[in-house]
Amino acid sequence: MSANENKKVVEVLRELNEFVHDGLEGYERAARESKDQLRQDIYRKFSQQRLAFANELNQIIQRYGGTPEHATTNKGKLYRQWMDFKAALTGNDEAAILGSNIYGEEWAQKAYRDALDNELPYDVRGVILRQREASTDVLQRLHQMRENATGPNAPTGTETDDSIVPAAVRTNLTLKTALYAAGAAAGAALVYALITKRIPTDRLMASVSNLTKGRTGSNGKTAGQSKKANQ
């Protein structure tokens, strides 16, 4: 292969490996935040899988004369900062953690498809295809986990009699729902701005980071918790 062909292989694999590292960090985070022991184990397994994928891609990158890639994508960093902000508003829950993993795995699928759109050596394509198939299996597993959690026997919330729920609790639930809706709308606006490049990525990341710090404080507590602790 020519030097230019080797360079192309390295560029494609380094870009793909950024998305693989997004998955690595995402599943590590999910394992830390989940309160369900079984899900923690599943997320750790997926994280270890992505570490193996990253190492495999880096070995190929080095074989073609490139430097190993250990970074994540700017989009992934932005998304994780956004999730920090949303969690500060509404709290972490299993459904949100699972939804984030599904979203990330769908982006991984796109990254593998984009990589395969390039002219690559047969052995390199084989590695990418194998990793993509494994990613597809993970995505199916995540969807199955969500279906099991929201199946016909899962609580829907419609059985609750408002008359036996304290008014203070109903008010808190309403506020939480409103905050979640507002957070989702803000997140959509941020993603739209990123995709359309109306706001530079670095400015978006800085904005979300500042919002997160402002909401949680430097000690990781929410503004309300810090205020209560100081009283």
PDB file of C-alpha atoms in Angstrom:
ATOM      1  CA  MET A   1       0.000   0.000   0.000  1.00  0.00           C
ATOM      2  CA  SER A   2       1.107   3.567  -0.666  1.00  0.00           C
ATOM      3  CA  ALA A   3       1.782   6.111   2.052  1.00  0.00           C
ATOM      4  CA  ASN A   4      -1.468   7.918   1.200  1.00  0.00           C
ATOM      5  CA  GLU A   5      -3.453   4.694   1.473  1.00  0.00           C
ATOM      6  CA  ASN A   6      -1.888   3.940   4.843  1.00  0.00           C
ATOM      7  CA  LYS A   7      -2.690   7.470   5.995  1.00  0.00           C
ATOM      8  CA  LYS A   8      -6.322   7.029   4.966  1.00  0.00           C
ATOM      9  CA  VAL A   9      -6.629   3.798   6.957  1.00  0.00           C
ATOM     10  CA  VAL A  10      -5.197   5.542  10.012  1.00  0.00           C
ATOM     11  CA  GLU A  11      -7.568   8.511   9.668  1.00  0.00           C
ATOM     12  CA  VAL A  12     -10.636   6.281   9.363  1.00  0.00           C
ATOM     13  CA  LEU A  13      -9.684   4.080  12.302  1.00  0.00           C
ATOM     14  CA  ARG A  14      -8.718   6.979  14.562  1.00  0.00           C
ATOM     15  CA  GLU A  15     -12.087   8.628  13.962  1.00  0.00           C
ATOM     16  CA  LEU A  16     -13.907   5.357  14.601  1.00  0.00           C
ATOM     17  CA  ASN A  17     -11.890   4.794  17.756  1.00  0.00           C
ATOM     18  CA  GLU A  18     -13.095   8.106  19.168  1.00  0.00           C
ATOM     19  CA  PHE A  19     -16.643   6.752  19.048  1.00  0.00           C
ATOM     20  CA  VAL A  20     -15.487   3.490  20.604  1.00  0.00           C
ATOM     21  CA  HIS A  21     -13.996   5.488  23.471  1.00  0.00           C
ATOM     22  CA  ASP A  22     -17.317   7.352  23.771  1.00  0.00           C
ATOM     23  CA  GLY A  23     -18.951   3.977  24.397  1.00  0.00           C
ATOM     24  CA  LEU A  24     -16.222   2.991  26.840  1.00  0.00           C
ATOM     25  CA  GLU A  25     -16.765   6.108  28.947  1.00  0.00           C
ATOM     26  CA  GLY A  26     -20.534   5.943  28.581  1.00  0.00           C
ATOM     27  CA  TYR A  27     -20.813   2.390  29.908  1.00  0.00           C
ATOM     28  CA  GLU A  28     -18.345   3.077  32.705  1.00  0.00           C
ATOM     29  CA  ARG A  29     -20.505   6.000  33.744  1.00  0.00           C
ATOM     30  CA  ALA A  30     -23.677   3.901  33.509  1.00  0.00           C
ATOM     31  CA  ALA A  31     -22.142   1.237  35.765  1.00  0.00           C
ATOM     32  CA  ARG A  32     -21.304   3.895  38.363  1.00  0.00           C
ATOM     33  CA  GLU A  33     -24.714   5.566  38.290  1.00  0.00           C
ATOM     34  CA  SER A  34     -26.996   2.532  38.094  1.00  0.00           C
ATOM     35  CA  LYS A  35     -28.413   1.261  41.390  1.00  0.00           C
ATOM     36  CA  ASP A  36     -29.354  -2.100  39.863  1.00  0.00           C
ATOM     37  CA  GLN A  37     -26.644  -4.729  40.458  1.00  0.00           C
ATOM     38  CA  LEU A  38     -27.543  -6.764  37.364  1.00  0.00           C
ATOM     39  CA  ARG A  39     -27.448  -3.699  35.128  1.00  0.00           C
ATOM     40  CA  GLN A  40     -24.163  -2.599  36.671  1.00  0.00           C
ATOM     41  CA  ASP A  41     -22.642  -5.936  35.683  1.00  0.00           C
ATOM     42  CA  ILE A  42     -24.031  -5.643  32.134  1.00  0.00           C
ATOM     43  CA  TYR A  43     -22.704  -2.113  31.699  1.00  0.00           C
ATOM     44  CA  ARG A  44     -19.276  -3.141  32.988  1.00  0.00           C
ATOM     45  CA  LYS A  45     -19.232  -6.015  30.500  1.00  0.00           C
ATOM     46  CA  PHE A  46     -20.031  -3.627  27.656  1.00  0.00           C
ATOM     47  CA  SER A  47     -17.350  -1.222  28.865  1.00  0.00           C
ATOM     48  CA  GLN A  48     -14.745  -3.997  28.865  1.00  0.00           C
ATOM     49  CA  GLN A  49     -15.845  -4.941  25.367  1.00  0.00           C
ATOM     50  CA  ARG A  50     -15.250  -1.377  24.140  1.00  0.00           C
ATOM     51  CA  LEU A  51     -11.830  -1.317  25.777  1.00  0.00           C
ATOM     52  CA  ALA A  52     -10.923  -4.469  23.842  1.00  0.00           C
ATOM     53  CA  PHE A  53     -12.272  -2.885  20.626  1.00  0.00           C
ATOM     54  CA  ALA A  54     -10.238   0.278  21.204  1.00  0.00           C
ATOM     55  CA  ASN A  55      -7.056  -1.697  21.819  1.00  0.00           C
ATOM     56  CA  GLU A  56      -7.655  -3.761  18.687  1.00  0.00           C
ATOM     57  CA  LEU A  57      -8.153  -0.660  16.542  1.00  0.00           C
ATOM     58  CA  ASN A  58      -5.070   0.991  18.008  1.00  0.00           C
ATOM     59  CA  GLN A  59      -2.954  -2.040  17.147  1.00  0.00           C
ATOM     60  CA  ILE A  60      -4.071  -1.752  13.519  1.00  0.00           C
ATOM     61  CA  ILE A  61      -3.459   2.004  13.556  1.00  0.00           C
ATOM     62  CA  GLN A  62       0.100   1.442  14.719  1.00  0.00           C
ATOM     63  CA  ARG A  63       0.608  -1.267  12.106  1.00  0.00           C
ATOM     64  CA  TYR A  64      -0.242   1.286   9.426  1.00  0.00           C
ATOM     65  CA  GLY A  65       2.133   3.856  10.872  1.00  0.00           C
ATOM     66  CA  GLY A  66      -0.300   5.930  12.936  1.00  0.00           C
ATOM     67  CA  THR A  67      -0.484   7.101  16.532  1.00  0.00           C
ATOM     68  CA  PRO A  68      -2.960   5.326  18.825  1.00  0.00           C
ATOM     69  CA  GLU A  69      -6.197   7.169  19.570  1.00  0.00           C
ATOM     70  CA  HIS A  70      -7.403   7.476  23.166  1.00  0.00           C
ATOM     71  CA  ALA A  71      -9.677  10.532  22.936  1.00  0.00           C
ATOM     72  CA  THR A  72     -13.453  10.749  22.673  1.00  0.00           C
ATOM     73  CA  THR A  73     -15.505  12.794  20.215  1.00  0.00           C
ATOM     74  CA  ASN A  74     -16.507  16.390  20.924  1.00  0.00           C
ATOM     75  CA  LYS A  75     -20.107  15.355  20.384  1.00  0.00           C
ATOM     76  CA  GLY A  76     -19.726  12.628  23.002  1.00  0.00           C
ATOM     77  CA  LYS A  77     -18.166  15.029  25.489  1.00  0.00           C
ATOM     78  CA  LEU A  78     -20.983  17.493  24.923  1.00  0.00           C
ATOM     79  CA  TYR A  79     -23.598  14.799  25.373  1.00  0.00           C
ATOM     80  CA  ARG A  80     -22.089  13.593  28.666  1.00  0.00           C
ATOM     81  CA  GLN A  81     -21.939  17.165  29.963  1.00  0.00           C
ATOM     82  CA  TRP A  82     -25.552  17.614  28.949  1.00  0.00           C
ATOM     83  CA  MET A  83     -26.490  14.437  30.826  1.00  0.00           C
ATOM     84  CA  ASP A  84     -24.720  15.818  33.907  1.00  0.00           C
ATOM     85  CA  PHE A  85     -26.865  18.939  33.673  1.00  0.00           C
ATOM     86  CA  LYS A  86     -30.091  16.986  33.139  1.00  0.00           C
ATOM     87  CA  ALA A  87     -29.277  14.696  36.067  1.00  0.00           C
ATOM     88  CA  ALA A  88     -28.729  17.758  38.264  1.00  0.00           C
ATOM     89  CA  LEU A  89     -32.211  18.972  37.328  1.00  0.00           C
ATOM     90  CA  THR A  90     -34.178  15.751  37.497  1.00  0.00           C
ATOM     91  CA  GLY A  91     -31.915  13.182  39.114  1.00  0.00           C
ATOM     92  CA  ASN A  92     -30.549   9.962  37.641  1.00  0.00           C
ATOM     93  CA  ASP A  93     -32.909   7.054  37.108  1.00  0.00           C
ATOM     94  CA  GLU A  94     -32.535   3.671  35.445  1.00  0.00           C
ATOM     95  CA  ALA A  95     -34.689   4.604  32.440  1.00  0.00           C
ATOM     96  CA  ALA A  96     -32.593   7.703  31.723  1.00  0.00           C
ATOM     97  CA  ILE A  97     -29.333   5.777  32.047  1.00  0.00           C
ATOM     98  CA  LEU A  98     -30.586   3.058  29.721  1.00  0.00           C
ATOM     99  CA  GLY A  99     -31.874   5.622  27.227  1.00  0.00           C
ATOM    100  CA  SER A 100     -28.478   7.319  27.151  1.00  0.00           C
ATOM    101  CA  ASN A 101     -26.781   4.009  26.403  1.00  0.00           C
ATOM    102  CA  ILE A 102     -29.188   3.277  23.553  1.00  0.00           C
ATOM    103  CA  TYR A 103     -28.558   6.734  22.102  1.00  0.00           C
ATOM    104  CA  GLY A 104     -24.796   6.218  22.312  1.00  0.00           C
ATOM    105  CA  GLU A 105     -24.954   2.763  20.750  1.00  0.00           C
ATOM    106  CA  GLU A 106     -26.986   4.102  17.833  1.00  0.00           C
ATOM    107  CA  TRP A 107     -24.228   6.678  17.223  1.00  0.00           C
ATOM    108  CA  ALA A 108     -21.674   3.863  17.354  1.00  0.00           C
ATOM    109  CA  GLN A 109     -23.603   1.997  14.669  1.00  0.00           C
ATOM    110  CA  LYS A 110     -23.473   5.080  12.451  1.00  0.00           C
ATOM    111  CA  ALA A 111     -19.724   5.416  13.074  1.00  0.00           C
ATOM    112  CA  TYR A 112     -19.147   1.831  11.951  1.00  0.00           C
ATOM    113  CA  ARG A 113     -21.254   2.369   8.824  1.00  0.00           C
ATOM    114  CA  ASP A 114     -19.322   5.538   7.992  1.00  0.00           C
ATOM    115  CA  ALA A 115     -16.010   3.712   8.410  1.00  0.00           C
ATOM    116  CA  LEU A 116     -17.143   0.923   6.094  1.00  0.00           C
ATOM    117  CA  ASP A 117     -18.052   3.456   3.417  1.00  0.00           C
ATOM    118  CA  ASN A 118     -14.313   3.904   2.831  1.00  0.00           C
ATOM    119  CA  GLU A 119     -11.979   1.758   0.724  1.00  0.00           C
ATOM    120  CA  LEU A 120     -10.105  -0.311   3.304  1.00  0.00           C
ATOM    121  CA  PRO A 121      -7.917  -3.422   3.220  1.00  0.00           C
ATOM    122  CA  TYR A 122      -9.807  -6.691   3.491  1.00  0.00           C
ATOM    123  CA  ASP A 123      -8.453  -7.568   6.944  1.00  0.00           C
ATOM    124  CA  VAL A 124      -9.280  -4.124   8.338  1.00  0.00           C
ATOM    125  CA  ARG A 125     -12.843  -4.309   6.992  1.00  0.00           C
ATOM    126  CA  GLY A 126     -13.177  -7.697   8.648  1.00  0.00           C
ATOM    127  CA  VAL A 127     -12.308  -6.260  12.058  1.00  0.00           C
ATOM    128  CA  ILE A 128     -14.728  -3.350  11.639  1.00  0.00           C
ATOM    129  CA  LEU A 129     -17.528  -5.660  10.479  1.00  0.00           C
ATOM    130  CA  ARG A 130     -16.999  -7.951  13.471  1.00  0.00           C
ATOM    131  CA  GLN A 131     -17.065  -5.035  15.893  1.00  0.00           C
ATOM    132  CA  ARG A 132     -20.173  -3.620  14.240  1.00  0.00           C
ATOM    133  CA  GLU A 133     -21.971  -6.948  14.607  1.00  0.00           C
ATOM    134  CA  ALA A 134     -21.070  -6.993  18.303  1.00  0.00           C
ATOM    135  CA  SER A 135     -22.356  -3.422  18.626  1.00  0.00           C
ATOM    136  CA  THR A 136     -25.608  -4.503  16.963  1.00  0.00           C
ATOM    137  CA  ASP A 137     -25.976  -7.298  19.531  1.00  0.00           C
ATOM    138  CA  VAL A 138     -25.416  -4.796  22.346  1.00  0.00           C
ATOM    139  CA  LEU A 139     -28.032  -2.433  20.924  1.00  0.00           C
ATOM    140  CA  GLN A 140     -30.543  -5.269  20.704  1.00  0.00           C
ATOM    141  CA  ARG A 141     -29.765  -6.225  24.298  1.00  0.00           C
ATOM    142  CA  LEU A 142     -30.329  -2.650  25.466  1.00  0.00           C
ATOM    143  CA  HIS A 143     -33.667  -2.473  23.646  1.00  0.00           C
ATOM    144  CA  GLN A 144     -34.664  -5.773  25.231  1.00  0.00           C
ATOM    145  CA  MET A 145     -33.785  -4.407  28.663  1.00  0.00           C
ATOM    146  CA  ARG A 146     -36.026  -1.398  28.019  1.00  0.00           C
ATOM    147  CA  GLU A 147     -38.881  -3.585  26.762  1.00  0.00           C
ATOM    148  CA  ASN A 148     -38.625  -5.792  29.854  1.00  0.00           C
ATOM    149  CA  ALA A 149     -38.758  -2.710  32.066  1.00  0.00           C
ATOM    150  CA  THR A 150     -41.803  -1.284  30.272  1.00  0.00           C
ATOM    151  CA  GLY A 151     -43.627  -4.485  29.345  1.00  0.00           C
ATOM    152  CA  PRO A 152     -47.288  -5.260  29.971  1.00  0.00           C
ATOM    153  CA  ASN A 153     -46.611  -6.321  33.573  1.00  0.00           C
ATOM    154  CA  ALA A 154     -44.553  -3.245  34.413  1.00  0.00           C
ATOM    155  CA  PRO A 155     -46.170  -0.494  36.492  1.00  0.00           C
ATOM    156  CA  THR A 156     -47.550   2.264  34.304  1.00  0.00           C
ATOM    157  CA  GLY A 157     -48.370   4.790  36.984  1.00  0.00           C
ATOM    158  CA  THR A 158     -52.015   4.953  35.932  1.00  0.00           C
ATOM    159  CA  GLU A 159     -53.077   2.781  38.872  1.00  0.00           C
ATOM    160  CA  THR A 160     -52.185   5.483  41.394  1.00  0.00           C
ATOM    161  CA  ASP A 161     -55.090   7.162  43.136  1.00  0.00           C
ATOM    162  CA  ASP A 162     -54.292  10.861  43.491  1.00  0.00           C
ATOM    163  CA  SER A 163     -56.512  11.013  46.542  1.00  0.00           C
ATOM    164  CA  ILE A 164     -54.020   8.933  48.555  1.00  0.00           C
ATOM    165  CA  VAL A 165     -50.929  10.777  47.330  1.00  0.00           C
ATOM    166  CA  PRO A 166     -49.939  13.702  49.557  1.00  0.00           C
ATOM    167  CA  ALA A 167     -50.285  17.097  47.907  1.00  0.00           C
ATOM    168  CA  ALA A 168     -46.632  17.875  48.558  1.00  0.00           C
ATOM    169  CA  VAL A 169     -45.587  14.734  46.688  1.00  0.00           C
ATOM    170  CA  ARG A 170     -47.876  15.524  43.749  1.00  0.00           C
ATOM    171  CA  THR A 171     -46.417  19.039  43.592  1.00  0.00           C
ATOM    172  CA  ASN A 172     -42.873  17.672  43.617  1.00  0.00           C
ATOM    173  CA  LEU A 173     -43.674  15.198  40.834  1.00  0.00           C
ATOM    174  CA  THR A 174     -45.243  17.952  38.753  1.00  0.00           C
ATOM    175  CA  LEU A 175     -42.210  20.173  39.245  1.00  0.00           C
ATOM    176  CA  LYS A 176     -39.872  17.334  38.346  1.00  0.00           C
ATOM    177  CA  THR A 177     -41.841  16.624  35.191  1.00  0.00           C
ATOM    178  CA  ALA A 178     -41.748  20.296  34.220  1.00  0.00           C
ATOM    179  CA  LEU A 179     -38.002  20.480  34.813  1.00  0.00           C
ATOM    180  CA  TYR A 180     -37.456  17.345  32.757  1.00  0.00           C
ATOM    181  CA  ALA A 181     -39.492  18.755  29.888  1.00  0.00           C
ATOM    182  CA  ALA A 182     -37.610  22.041  30.017  1.00  0.00           C
ATOM    183  CA  GLY A 183     -34.315  20.173  30.156  1.00  0.00           C
ATOM    184  CA  ALA A 184     -35.244  18.030  27.160  1.00  0.00           C
ATOM    185  CA  ALA A 185     -36.166  21.124  25.149  1.00  0.00           C
ATOM    186  CA  ALA A 186     -32.875  22.790  26.035  1.00  0.00           C
ATOM    187  CA  GLY A 187     -30.981  19.639  25.110  1.00  0.00           C
ATOM    188  CA  ALA A 188     -32.695  19.490  21.730  1.00  0.00           C
ATOM    189  CA  ALA A 189     -31.728  23.112  21.112  1.00  0.00           C
ATOM    190  CA  LEU A 190     -28.102  22.370  21.988  1.00  0.00           C
ATOM    191  CA  VAL A 191     -27.936  19.337  19.712  1.00  0.00           C
ATOM    192  CA  TYR A 192     -29.563  21.314  16.874  1.00  0.00           C
ATOM    193  CA  ALA A 193     -27.030  24.100  17.339  1.00  0.00           C
ATOM    194  CA  LEU A 194     -24.192  21.571  17.254  1.00  0.00           C
ATOM    195  CA  ILE A 195     -25.422  19.825  14.103  1.00  0.00           C
ATOM    196  CA  THR A 196     -26.121  23.049  12.222  1.00  0.00           C
ATOM    197  CA  LYS A 197     -22.869  24.602  13.505  1.00  0.00           C
ATOM    198  CA  ARG A 198     -24.771  27.705  14.603  1.00  0.00           C
ATOM    199  CA  ILE A 199     -22.662  27.645  17.758  1.00  0.00           C
ATOM    200  CA  PRO A 200     -19.049  26.360  17.780  1.00  0.00           C
ATOM    201  CA  THR A 201     -18.625  23.049  19.592  1.00  0.00           C
ATOM    202  CA  ASP A 202     -16.204  24.484  22.140  1.00  0.00           C
ATOM    203  CA  ARG A 203     -18.710  27.191  23.106  1.00  0.00           C
ATOM    204  CA  LEU A 204     -21.491  24.633  23.483  1.00  0.00           C
ATOM    205  CA  MET A 205     -19.330  22.422  25.677  1.00  0.00           C
ATOM    206  CA  ALA A 206     -18.286  25.355  27.830  1.00  0.00           C
ATOM    207  CA  SER A 207     -21.899  26.491  28.215  1.00  0.00           C
ATOM    208  CA  VAL A 208     -23.165  23.081  29.285  1.00  0.00           C
ATOM    209  CA  SER A 209     -20.193  22.636  31.628  1.00  0.00           C
ATOM    210  CA  ASN A 210     -20.914  25.988  33.287  1.00  0.00           C
ATOM    211  CA  LEU A 211     -24.594  25.128  33.659  1.00  0.00           C
ATOM    212  CA  THR A 212     -23.692  21.817  35.273  1.00  0.00           C
ATOM    213  CA  LYS A 213     -21.252  23.410  37.694  1.00  0.00           C
ATOM    214  CA  GLY A 214     -23.713  26.127  38.503  1.00  0.00           C
ATOM    215  CA  ARG A 215     -26.424  23.623  39.255  1.00  0.00           C
ATOM    216  CA  THR A 216     -24.353  21.076  41.181  1.00  0.00           C
ATOM    217  CA  GLY A 217     -21.638  23.243  42.719  1.00  0.00           C
ATOM    218  CA  SER A 218     -17.973  22.400  43.002  1.00  0.00           C
ATOM    219  CA  ASN A 219     -18.648  19.669  45.612  1.00  0.00           C
ATOM    220  CA  GLY A 220     -21.095  17.805  43.379  1.00  0.00           C
ATOM    221  CA  LYS A 221     -24.171  18.830  45.396  1.00  0.00           C
ATOM    222  CA  THR A 222     -27.137  20.608  43.945  1.00  0.00           C
ATOM    223  CA  ALA A 223     -27.601  24.283  44.661  1.00  0.00           C
ATOM    224  CA  GLY A 224     -30.504  23.436  46.972  1.00  0.00           C
ATOM    225  CA  GLN A 225     -28.452  20.903  48.896  1.00  0.00           C
ATOM    226  CA  SER A 226     -25.583  23.340  49.362  1.00  0.00           C
ATOM    227  CA  LYS A 227     -27.916  26.073  50.555  1.00  0.00           C
ATOM    228  CA  LYS A 228     -29.593  23.710  53.029  1.00  0.00           C
ATOM    229  CA  ALA A 229     -26.234  22.533  54.340  1.00  0.00           C
ATOM    230  CA  ASN A 230     -25.153  26.122  54.995  1.00  0.00           C
ATOM    231  CA  GLN A 231     -28.273  26.995  56.986  1.00  0.00           C
TER     232      GLN A 231
END
